[in-house]
PDB file of C-alpha atoms in Angstrom:
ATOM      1  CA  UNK A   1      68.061 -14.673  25.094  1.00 47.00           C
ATOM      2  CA  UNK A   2      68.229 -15.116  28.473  1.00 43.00           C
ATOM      3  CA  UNK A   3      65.871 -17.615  30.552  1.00 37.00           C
ATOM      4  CA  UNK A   4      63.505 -14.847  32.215  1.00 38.00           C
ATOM      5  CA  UNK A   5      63.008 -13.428  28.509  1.00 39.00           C
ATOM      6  CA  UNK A   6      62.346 -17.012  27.448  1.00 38.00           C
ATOM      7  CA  UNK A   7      59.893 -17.774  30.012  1.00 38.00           C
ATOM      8  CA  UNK A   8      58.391 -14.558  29.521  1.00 35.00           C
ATOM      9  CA  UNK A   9      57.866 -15.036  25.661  1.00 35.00           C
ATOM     10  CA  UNK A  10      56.438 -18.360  26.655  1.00 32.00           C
ATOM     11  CA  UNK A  11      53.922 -17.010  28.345  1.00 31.00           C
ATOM     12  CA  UNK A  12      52.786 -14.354  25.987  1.00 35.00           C
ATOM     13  CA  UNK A  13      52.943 -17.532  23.478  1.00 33.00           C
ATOM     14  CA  UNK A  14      50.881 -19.443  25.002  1.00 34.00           C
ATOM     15  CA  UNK A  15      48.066 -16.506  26.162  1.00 38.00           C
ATOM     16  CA  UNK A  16      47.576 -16.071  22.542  1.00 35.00           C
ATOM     17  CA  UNK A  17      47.207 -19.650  22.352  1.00 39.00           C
ATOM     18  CA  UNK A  18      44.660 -19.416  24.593  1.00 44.00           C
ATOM     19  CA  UNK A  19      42.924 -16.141  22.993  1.00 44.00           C
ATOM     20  CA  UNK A  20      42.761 -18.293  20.357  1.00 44.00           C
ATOM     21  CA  UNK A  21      41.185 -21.180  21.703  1.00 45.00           C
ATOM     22  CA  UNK A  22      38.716 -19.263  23.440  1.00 44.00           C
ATOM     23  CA  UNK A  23      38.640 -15.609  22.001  1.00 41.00           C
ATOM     24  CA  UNK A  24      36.893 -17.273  18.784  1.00 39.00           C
ATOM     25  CA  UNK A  25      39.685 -17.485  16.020  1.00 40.00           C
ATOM     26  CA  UNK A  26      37.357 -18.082  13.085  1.00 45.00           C
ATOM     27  CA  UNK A  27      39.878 -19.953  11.137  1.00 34.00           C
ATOM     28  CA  UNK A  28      39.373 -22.426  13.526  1.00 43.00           C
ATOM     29  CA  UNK A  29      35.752 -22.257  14.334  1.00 61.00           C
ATOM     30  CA  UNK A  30      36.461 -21.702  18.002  1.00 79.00           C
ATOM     31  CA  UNK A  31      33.804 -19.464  19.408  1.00 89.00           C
ATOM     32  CA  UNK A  32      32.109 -18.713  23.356  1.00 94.00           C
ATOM     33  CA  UNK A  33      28.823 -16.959  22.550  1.00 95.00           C
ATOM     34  CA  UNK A  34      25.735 -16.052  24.830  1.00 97.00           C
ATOM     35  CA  UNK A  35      22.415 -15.528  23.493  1.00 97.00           C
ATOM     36  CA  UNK A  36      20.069 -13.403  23.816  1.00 97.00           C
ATOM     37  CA  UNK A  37      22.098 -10.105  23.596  1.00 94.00           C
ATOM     38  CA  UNK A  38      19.503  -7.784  24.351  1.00 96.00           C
ATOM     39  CA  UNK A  39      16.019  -8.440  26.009  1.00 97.00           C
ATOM     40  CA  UNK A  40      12.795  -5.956  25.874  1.00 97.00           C
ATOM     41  CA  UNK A  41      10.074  -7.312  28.092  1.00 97.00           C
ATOM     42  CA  UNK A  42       6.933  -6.266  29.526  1.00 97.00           C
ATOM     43  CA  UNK A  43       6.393  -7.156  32.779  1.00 97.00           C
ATOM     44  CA  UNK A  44       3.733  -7.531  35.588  1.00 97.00           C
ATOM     45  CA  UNK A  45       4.376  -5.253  38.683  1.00 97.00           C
ATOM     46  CA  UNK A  46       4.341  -7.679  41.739  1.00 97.00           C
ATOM     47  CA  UNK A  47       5.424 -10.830  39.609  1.00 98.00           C
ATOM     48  CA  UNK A  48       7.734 -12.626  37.989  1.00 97.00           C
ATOM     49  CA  UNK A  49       9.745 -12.767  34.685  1.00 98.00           C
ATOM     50  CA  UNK A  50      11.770 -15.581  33.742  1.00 98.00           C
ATOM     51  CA  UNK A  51      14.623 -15.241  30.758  1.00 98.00           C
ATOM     52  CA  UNK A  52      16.643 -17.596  29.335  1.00 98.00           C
ATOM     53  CA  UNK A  53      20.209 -17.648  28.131  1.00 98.00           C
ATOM     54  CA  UNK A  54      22.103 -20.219  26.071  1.00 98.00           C
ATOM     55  CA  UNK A  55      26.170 -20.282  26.641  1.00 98.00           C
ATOM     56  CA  UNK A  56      27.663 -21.736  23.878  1.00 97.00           C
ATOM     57  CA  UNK A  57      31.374 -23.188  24.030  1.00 96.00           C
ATOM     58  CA  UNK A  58      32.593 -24.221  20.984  1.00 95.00           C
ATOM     59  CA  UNK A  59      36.524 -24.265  21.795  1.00 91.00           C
ATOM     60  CA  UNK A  60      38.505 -27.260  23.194  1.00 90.00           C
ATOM     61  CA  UNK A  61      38.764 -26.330  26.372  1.00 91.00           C
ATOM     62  CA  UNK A  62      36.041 -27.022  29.791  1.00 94.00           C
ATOM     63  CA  UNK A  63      34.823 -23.457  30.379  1.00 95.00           C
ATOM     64  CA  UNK A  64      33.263 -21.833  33.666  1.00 96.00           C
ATOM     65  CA  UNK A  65      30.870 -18.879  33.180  1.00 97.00           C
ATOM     66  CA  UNK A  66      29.960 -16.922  36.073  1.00 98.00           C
ATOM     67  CA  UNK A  67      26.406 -14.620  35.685  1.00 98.00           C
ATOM     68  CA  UNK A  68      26.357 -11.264  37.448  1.00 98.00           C
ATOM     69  CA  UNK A  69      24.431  -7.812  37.128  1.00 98.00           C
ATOM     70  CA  UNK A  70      25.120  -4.222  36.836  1.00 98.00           C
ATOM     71  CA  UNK A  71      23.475  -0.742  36.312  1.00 98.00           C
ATOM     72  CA  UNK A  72      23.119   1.222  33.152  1.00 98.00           C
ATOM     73  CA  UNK A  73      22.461   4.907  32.801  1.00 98.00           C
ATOM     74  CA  UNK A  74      24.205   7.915  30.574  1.00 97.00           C
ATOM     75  CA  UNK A  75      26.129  10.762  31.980  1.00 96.00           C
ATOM     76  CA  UNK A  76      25.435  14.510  30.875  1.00 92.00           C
ATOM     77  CA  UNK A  77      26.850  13.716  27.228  1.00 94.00           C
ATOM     78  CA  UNK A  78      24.797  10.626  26.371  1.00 96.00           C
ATOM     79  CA  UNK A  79      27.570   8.099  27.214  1.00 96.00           C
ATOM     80  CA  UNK A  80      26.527   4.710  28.025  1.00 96.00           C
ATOM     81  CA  UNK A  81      28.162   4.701  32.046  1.00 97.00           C
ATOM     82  CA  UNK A  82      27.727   1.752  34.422  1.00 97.00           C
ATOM     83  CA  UNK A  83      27.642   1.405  38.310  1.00 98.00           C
ATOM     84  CA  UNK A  84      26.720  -1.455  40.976  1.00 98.00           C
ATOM     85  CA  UNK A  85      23.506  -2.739  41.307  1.00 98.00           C
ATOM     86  CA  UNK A  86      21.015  -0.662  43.168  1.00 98.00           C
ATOM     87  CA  UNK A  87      23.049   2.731  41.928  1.00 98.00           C
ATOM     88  CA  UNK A  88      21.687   3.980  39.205  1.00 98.00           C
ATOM     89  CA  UNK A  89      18.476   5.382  38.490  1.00 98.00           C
ATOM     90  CA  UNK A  90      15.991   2.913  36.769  1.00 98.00           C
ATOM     91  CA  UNK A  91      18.033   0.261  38.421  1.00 98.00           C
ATOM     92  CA  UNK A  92      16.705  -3.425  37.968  1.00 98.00           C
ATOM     93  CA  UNK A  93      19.973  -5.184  38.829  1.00 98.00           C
ATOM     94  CA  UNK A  94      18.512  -5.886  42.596  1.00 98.00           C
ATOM     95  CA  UNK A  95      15.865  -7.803  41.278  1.00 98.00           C
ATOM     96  CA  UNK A  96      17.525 -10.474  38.718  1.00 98.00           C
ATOM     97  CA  UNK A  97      18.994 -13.578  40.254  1.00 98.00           C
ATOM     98  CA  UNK A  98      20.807 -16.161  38.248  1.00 98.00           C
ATOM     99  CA  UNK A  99      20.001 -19.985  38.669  1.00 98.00           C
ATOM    100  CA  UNK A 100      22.327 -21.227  38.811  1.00 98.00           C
ATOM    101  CA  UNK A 101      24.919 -18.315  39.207  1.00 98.00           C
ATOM    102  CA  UNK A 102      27.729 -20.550  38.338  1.00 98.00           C
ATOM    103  CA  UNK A 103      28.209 -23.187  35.484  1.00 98.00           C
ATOM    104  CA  UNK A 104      30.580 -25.369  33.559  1.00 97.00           C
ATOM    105  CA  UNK A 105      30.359 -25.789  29.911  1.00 97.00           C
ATOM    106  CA  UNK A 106      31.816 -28.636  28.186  1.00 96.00           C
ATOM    107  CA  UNK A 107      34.074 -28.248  25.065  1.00 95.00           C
ATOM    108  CA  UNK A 108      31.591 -28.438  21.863  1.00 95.00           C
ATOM    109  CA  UNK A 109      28.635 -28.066  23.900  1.00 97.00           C
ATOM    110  CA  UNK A 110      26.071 -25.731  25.136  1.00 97.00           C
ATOM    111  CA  UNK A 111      24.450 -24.944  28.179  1.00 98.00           C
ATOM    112  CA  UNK A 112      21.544 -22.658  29.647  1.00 98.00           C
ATOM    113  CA  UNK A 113      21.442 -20.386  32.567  1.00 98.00           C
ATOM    114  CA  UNK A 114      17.801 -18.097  33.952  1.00 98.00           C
ATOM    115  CA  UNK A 115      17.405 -14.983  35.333  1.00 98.00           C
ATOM    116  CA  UNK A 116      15.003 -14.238  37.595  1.00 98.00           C
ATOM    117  CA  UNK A 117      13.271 -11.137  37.719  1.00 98.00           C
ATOM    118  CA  UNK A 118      11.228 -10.229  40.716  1.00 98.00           C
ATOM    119  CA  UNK A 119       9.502  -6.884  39.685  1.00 98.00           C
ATOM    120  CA  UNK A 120       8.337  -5.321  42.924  1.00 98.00           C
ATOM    121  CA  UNK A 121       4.858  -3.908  43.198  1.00 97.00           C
ATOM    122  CA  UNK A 122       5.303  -0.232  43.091  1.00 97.00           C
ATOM    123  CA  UNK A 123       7.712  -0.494  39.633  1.00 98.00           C
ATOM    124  CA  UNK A 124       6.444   1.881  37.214  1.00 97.00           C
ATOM    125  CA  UNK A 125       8.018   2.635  34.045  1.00 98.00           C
ATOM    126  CA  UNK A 126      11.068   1.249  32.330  1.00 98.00           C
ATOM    127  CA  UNK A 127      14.274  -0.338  34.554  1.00 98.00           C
ATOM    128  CA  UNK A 128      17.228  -1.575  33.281  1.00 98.00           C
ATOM    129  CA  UNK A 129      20.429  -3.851  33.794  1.00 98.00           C
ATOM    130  CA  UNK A 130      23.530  -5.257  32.215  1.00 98.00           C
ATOM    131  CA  UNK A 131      23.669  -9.243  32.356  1.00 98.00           C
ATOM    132  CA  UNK A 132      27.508 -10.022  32.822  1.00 98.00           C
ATOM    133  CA  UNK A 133      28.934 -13.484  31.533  1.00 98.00           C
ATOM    134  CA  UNK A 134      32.849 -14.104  32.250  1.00 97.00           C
ATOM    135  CA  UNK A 135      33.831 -17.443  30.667  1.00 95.00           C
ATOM    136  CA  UNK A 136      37.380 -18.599  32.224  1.00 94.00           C
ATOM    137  CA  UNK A 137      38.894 -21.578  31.668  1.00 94.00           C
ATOM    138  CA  UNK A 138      38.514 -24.653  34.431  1.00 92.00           C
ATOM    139  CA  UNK A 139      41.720 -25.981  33.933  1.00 82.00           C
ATOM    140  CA  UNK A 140      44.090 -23.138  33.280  1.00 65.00           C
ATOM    141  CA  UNK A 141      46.139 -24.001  29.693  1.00 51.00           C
ATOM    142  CA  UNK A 142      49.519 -22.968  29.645  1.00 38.00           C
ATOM    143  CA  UNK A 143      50.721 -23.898  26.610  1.00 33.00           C
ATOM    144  CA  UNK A 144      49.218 -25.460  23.287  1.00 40.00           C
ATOM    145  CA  UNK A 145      50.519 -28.461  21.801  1.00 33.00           C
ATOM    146  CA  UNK A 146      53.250 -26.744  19.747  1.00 28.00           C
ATOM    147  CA  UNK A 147      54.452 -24.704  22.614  1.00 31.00           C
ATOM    148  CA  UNK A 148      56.948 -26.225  25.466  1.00 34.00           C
ATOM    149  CA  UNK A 149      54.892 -26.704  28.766  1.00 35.00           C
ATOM    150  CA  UNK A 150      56.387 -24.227  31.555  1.00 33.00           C
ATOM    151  CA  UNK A 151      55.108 -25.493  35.512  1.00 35.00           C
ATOM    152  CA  UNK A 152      56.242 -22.017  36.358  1.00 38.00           C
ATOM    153  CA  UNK A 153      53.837 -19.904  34.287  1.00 38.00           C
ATOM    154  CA  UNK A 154      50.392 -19.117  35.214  1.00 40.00           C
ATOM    155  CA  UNK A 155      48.211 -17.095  32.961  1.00 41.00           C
ATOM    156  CA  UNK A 156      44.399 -16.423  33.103  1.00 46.00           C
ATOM    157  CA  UNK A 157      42.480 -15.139  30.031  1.00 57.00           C
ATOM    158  CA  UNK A 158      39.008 -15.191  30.346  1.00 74.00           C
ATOM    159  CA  UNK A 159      36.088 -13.378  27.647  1.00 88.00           C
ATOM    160  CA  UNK A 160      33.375 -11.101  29.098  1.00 93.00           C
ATOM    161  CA  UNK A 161      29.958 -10.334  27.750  1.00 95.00           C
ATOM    162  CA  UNK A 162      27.733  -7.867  28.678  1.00 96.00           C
ATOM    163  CA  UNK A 163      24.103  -7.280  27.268  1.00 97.00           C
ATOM    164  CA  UNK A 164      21.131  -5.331  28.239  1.00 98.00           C
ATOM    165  CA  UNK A 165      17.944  -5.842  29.750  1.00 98.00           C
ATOM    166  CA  UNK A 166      14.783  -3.719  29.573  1.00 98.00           C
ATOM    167  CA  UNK A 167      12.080  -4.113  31.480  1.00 98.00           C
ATOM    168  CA  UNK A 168       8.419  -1.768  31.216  1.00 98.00           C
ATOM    169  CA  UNK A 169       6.138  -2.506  33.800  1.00 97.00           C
ATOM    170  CA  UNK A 170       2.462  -3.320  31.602  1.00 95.00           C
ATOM    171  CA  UNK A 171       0.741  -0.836  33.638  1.00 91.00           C
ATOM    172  CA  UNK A 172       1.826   2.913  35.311  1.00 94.00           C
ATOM    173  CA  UNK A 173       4.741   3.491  32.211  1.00 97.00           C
ATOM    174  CA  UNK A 174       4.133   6.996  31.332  1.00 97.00           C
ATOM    175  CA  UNK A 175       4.765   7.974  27.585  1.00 97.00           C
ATOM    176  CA  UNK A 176       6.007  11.501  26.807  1.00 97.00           C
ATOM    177  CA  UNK A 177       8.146  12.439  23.887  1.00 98.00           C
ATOM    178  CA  UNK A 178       8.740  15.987  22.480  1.00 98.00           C
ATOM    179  CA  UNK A 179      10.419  17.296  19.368  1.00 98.00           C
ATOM    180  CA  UNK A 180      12.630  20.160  20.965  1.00 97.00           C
ATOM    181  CA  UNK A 181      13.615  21.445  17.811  1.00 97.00           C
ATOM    182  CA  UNK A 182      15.492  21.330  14.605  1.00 98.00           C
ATOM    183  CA  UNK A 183      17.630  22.331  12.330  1.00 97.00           C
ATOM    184  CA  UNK A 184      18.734  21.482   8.383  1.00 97.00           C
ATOM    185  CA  UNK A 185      21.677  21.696   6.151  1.00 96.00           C
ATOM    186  CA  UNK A 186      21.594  21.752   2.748  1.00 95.00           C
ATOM    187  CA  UNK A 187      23.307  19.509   0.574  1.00 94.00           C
ATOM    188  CA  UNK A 188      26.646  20.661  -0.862  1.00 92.00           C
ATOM    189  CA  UNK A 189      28.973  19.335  -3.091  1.00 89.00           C
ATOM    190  CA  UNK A 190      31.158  17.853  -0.370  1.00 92.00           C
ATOM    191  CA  UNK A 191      28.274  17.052   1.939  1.00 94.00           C
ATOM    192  CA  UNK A 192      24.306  15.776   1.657  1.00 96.00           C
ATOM    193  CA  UNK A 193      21.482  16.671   3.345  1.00 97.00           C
ATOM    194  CA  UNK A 194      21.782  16.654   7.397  1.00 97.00           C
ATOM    195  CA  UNK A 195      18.661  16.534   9.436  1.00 97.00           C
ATOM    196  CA  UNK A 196      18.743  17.170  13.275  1.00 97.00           C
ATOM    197  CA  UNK A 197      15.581  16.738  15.946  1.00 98.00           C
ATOM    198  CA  UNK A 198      16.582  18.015  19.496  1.00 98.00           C
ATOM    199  CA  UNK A 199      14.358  14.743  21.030  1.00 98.00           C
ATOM    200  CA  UNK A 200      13.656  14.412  24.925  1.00 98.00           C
ATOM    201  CA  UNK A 201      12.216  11.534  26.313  1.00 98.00           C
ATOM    202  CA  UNK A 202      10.092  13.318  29.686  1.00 97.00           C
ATOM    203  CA  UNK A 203       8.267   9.829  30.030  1.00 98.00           C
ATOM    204  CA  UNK A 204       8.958   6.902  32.803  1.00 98.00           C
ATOM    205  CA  UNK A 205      10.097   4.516  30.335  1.00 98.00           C
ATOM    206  CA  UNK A 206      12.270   4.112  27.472  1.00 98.00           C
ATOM    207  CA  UNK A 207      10.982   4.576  23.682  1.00 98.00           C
ATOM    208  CA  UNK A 208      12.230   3.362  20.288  1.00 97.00           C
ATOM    209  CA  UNK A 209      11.903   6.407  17.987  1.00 98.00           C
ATOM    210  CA  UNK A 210      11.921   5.440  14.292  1.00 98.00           C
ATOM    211  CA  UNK A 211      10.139   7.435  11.353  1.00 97.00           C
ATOM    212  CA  UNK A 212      10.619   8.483   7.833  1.00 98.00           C
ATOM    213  CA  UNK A 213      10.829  12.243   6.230  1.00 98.00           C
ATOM    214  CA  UNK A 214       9.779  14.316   3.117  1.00 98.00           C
ATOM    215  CA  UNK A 215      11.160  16.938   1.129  1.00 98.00           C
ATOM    216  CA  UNK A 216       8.566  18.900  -0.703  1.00 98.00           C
ATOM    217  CA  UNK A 217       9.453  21.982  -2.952  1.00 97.00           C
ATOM    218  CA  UNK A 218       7.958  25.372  -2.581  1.00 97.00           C
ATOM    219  CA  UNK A 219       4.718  23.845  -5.095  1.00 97.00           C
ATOM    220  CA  UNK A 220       4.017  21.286  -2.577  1.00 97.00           C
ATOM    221  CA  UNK A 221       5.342  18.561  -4.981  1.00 98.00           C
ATOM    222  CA  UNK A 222       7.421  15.723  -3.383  1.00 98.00           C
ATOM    223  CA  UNK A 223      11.704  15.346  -4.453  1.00 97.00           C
ATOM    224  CA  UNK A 224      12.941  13.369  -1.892  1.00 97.00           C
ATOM    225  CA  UNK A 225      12.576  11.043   1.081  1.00 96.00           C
ATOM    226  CA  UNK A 226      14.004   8.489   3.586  1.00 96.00           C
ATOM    227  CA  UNK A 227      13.872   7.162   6.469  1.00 97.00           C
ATOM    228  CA  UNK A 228      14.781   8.097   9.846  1.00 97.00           C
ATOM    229  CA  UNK A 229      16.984   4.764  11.936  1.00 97.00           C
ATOM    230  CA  UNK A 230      15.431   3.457  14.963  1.00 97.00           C
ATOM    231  CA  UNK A 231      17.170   5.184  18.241  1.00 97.00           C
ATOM    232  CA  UNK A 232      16.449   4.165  21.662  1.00 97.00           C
ATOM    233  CA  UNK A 233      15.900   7.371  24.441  1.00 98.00           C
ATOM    234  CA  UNK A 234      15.844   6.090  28.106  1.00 98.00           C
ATOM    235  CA  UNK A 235      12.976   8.029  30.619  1.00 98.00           C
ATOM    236  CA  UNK A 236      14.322  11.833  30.513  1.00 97.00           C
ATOM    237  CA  UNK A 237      16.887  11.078  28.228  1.00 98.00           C
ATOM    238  CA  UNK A 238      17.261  14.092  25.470  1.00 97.00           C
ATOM    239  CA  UNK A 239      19.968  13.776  22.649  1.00 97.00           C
ATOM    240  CA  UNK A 240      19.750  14.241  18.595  1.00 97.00           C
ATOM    241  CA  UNK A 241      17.603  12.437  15.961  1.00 97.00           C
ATOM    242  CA  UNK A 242      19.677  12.262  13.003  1.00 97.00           C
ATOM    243  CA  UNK A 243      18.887  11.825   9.035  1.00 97.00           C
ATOM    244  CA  UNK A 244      20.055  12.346   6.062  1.00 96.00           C
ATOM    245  CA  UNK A 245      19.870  12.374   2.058  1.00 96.00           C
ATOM    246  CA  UNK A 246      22.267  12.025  -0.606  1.00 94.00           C
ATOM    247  CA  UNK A 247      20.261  13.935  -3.494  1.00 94.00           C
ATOM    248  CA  UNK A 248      20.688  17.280  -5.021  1.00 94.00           C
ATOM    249  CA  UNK A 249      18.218  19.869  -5.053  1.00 96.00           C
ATOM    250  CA  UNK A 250      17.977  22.863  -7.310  1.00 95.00           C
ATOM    251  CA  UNK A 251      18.168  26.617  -5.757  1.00 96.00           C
ATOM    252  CA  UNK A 252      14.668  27.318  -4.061  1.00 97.00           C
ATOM    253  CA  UNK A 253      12.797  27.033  -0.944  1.00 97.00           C
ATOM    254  CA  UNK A 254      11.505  23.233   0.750  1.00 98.00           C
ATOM    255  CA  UNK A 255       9.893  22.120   3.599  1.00 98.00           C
ATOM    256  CA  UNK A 256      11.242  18.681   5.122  1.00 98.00           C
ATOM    257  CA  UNK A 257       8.030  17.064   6.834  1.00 98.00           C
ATOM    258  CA  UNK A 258       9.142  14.349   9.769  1.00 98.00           C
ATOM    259  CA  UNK A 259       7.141  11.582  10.709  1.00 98.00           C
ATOM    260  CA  UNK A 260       8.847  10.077  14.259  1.00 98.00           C
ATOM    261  CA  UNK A 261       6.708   7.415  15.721  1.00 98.00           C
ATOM    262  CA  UNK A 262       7.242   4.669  18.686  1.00 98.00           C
ATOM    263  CA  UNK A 263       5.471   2.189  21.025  1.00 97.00           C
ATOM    264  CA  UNK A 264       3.949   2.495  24.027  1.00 96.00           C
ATOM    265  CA  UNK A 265       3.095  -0.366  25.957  1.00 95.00           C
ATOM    266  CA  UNK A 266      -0.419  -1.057  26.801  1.00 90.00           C
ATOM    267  CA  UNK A 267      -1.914   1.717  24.142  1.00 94.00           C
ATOM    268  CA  UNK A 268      -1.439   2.669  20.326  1.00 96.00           C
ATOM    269  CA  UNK A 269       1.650   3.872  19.073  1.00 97.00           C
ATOM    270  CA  UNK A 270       2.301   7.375  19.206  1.00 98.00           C
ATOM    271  CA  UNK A 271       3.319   9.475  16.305  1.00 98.00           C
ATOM    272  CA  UNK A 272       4.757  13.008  16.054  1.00 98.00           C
ATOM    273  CA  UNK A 273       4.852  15.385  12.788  1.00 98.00           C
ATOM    274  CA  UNK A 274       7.360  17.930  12.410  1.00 98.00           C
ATOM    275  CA  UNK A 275       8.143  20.363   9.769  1.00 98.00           C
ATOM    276  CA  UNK A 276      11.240  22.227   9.375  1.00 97.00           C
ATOM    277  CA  UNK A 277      12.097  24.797   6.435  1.00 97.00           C
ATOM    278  CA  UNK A 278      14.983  24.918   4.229  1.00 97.00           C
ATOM    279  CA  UNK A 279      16.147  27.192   1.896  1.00 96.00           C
ATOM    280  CA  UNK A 280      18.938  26.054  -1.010  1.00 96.00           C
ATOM    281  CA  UNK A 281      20.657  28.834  -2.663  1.00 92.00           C
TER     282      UNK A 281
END
């Protein structure tokens, strides 16, 4: 092995060294974590929100994390995509700042970090960003303490998290879901029963659909039923509800009868009832 190849397998050594110290090798208990992941606020046009984050560095090694901010939106085929701040629609990167922007994090400690949210007075509706923390190392390692030391080598591994904020302004959010359509498969032998809502959010701010079904024979007596997973639809965002069921049914006609519901900030929760027929044969 020649020296380049040796200084080069060094180097890949010790980066998994470091992935390891800081990537959050279990066996070890080495772990970087941020908390809160995800925040859902209501918020005051023309004020104020403050949110807290804990950084937690529980490695062996003095880490830096550095806060930033970016949009969030979906393209045409309901992919999460994201953009600078101030490019997206629904943007509310331009109005978080991070005190302090910059910190260091002992080894086995924790630390806490605030965004700022200055929600300006003609917000209405839902606005959203992506809180980025980048935890790098202050003193770069180069090797552990079973690998040689090389002055020559530099390597820089750091871990990035991203979350989500959502913000709905407490007054002017407009709330305006609609069941599309729908279709239903019958179970088969290699396959249960599928359940599809064509959903479209027309509102100004983002709803939580969640809900529950029925499946009622041609007698009006009940054979089955489930529930329907929460799913999140941003303001004009339209993509599928999906559910299903694992039981059998017998040759006839049914009737599945949804229930979606989901809050609205400021008033009751809305509910929508939908009915779609289904024939097994």
């Amino acid at each position: 092995m020649n020296k380049m190849t040796q200084r080069k397998s060094v180097i890949l050594l010790s980066c998994i060294a470091l992935l390891c110290c800081i990537g959050g090798a279990q066996a070890q208990q080495n772990s970087v974590s941020v908390s809160p992941v995800s925040i859902d606020a209501k918020v005051k046009r023309g004020a104020s929100y403050t949110q807290t984050f804990t950084l937690t560095n529980n490695t062996g090694t003095r880490l830096r994390f550095k806060c930033s901010v970016s949009d969030v939106w979906y393209d045409e085929g309901n992919k999460r995509v994201t953009g600078r701040p101030g490019t997206l629609p629904h943007s509310a990167s331009l109005w978080v700042q991070f005190s302090p922007a910059e910190i260091d994090v002992e080894p086995g400690s924790s630390a806490s970090v605030k965004a700022i949210v200055t929600v300006p007075q003609t917000a209405a509706g839902g606005y959203y960003s992506v809180p980025i923390f980048e935890a790098l190392p202050v003193d770069p390692v180069l090797a552990s303490a079973t690998i040689a030391k090389v002055s020559t080598a530099k390597a820089s591994i750091g871990v990035r998290f991203k979350g989500l904020m959502m913000f709905t302004t407490l007054n002017a959010s407009e709330y305006n879901v609609e069941i599309m359509g729908g279709h239903i498969s019958p179970p088969s032998a290699s396959a249960e029963l599928a359940m599809q809502l064509d959903v479209r959010n027309r509102g100004n701010a983002h709803a939580r659909l969640h809900g529950s079904y029925a499946i009622l024979n041609s007698s009006g007596a009940l054979v089955g039923r489930g529930a329907i997973k929460e799913t999140r639809y941003l303001p004009d965002q339209r993509k599928m509800l999906e559910a299903g069921w694992a039981g059998e049914l017998s040759p006839g006609k049914y009737t599945a009868v949804i229930t979606v519901s989901y809050d609205r900030v400021g008033m009751e929760p809305a509910t929508l009832l939908y009915e779609l027929p289904l024939i097994v044969q």
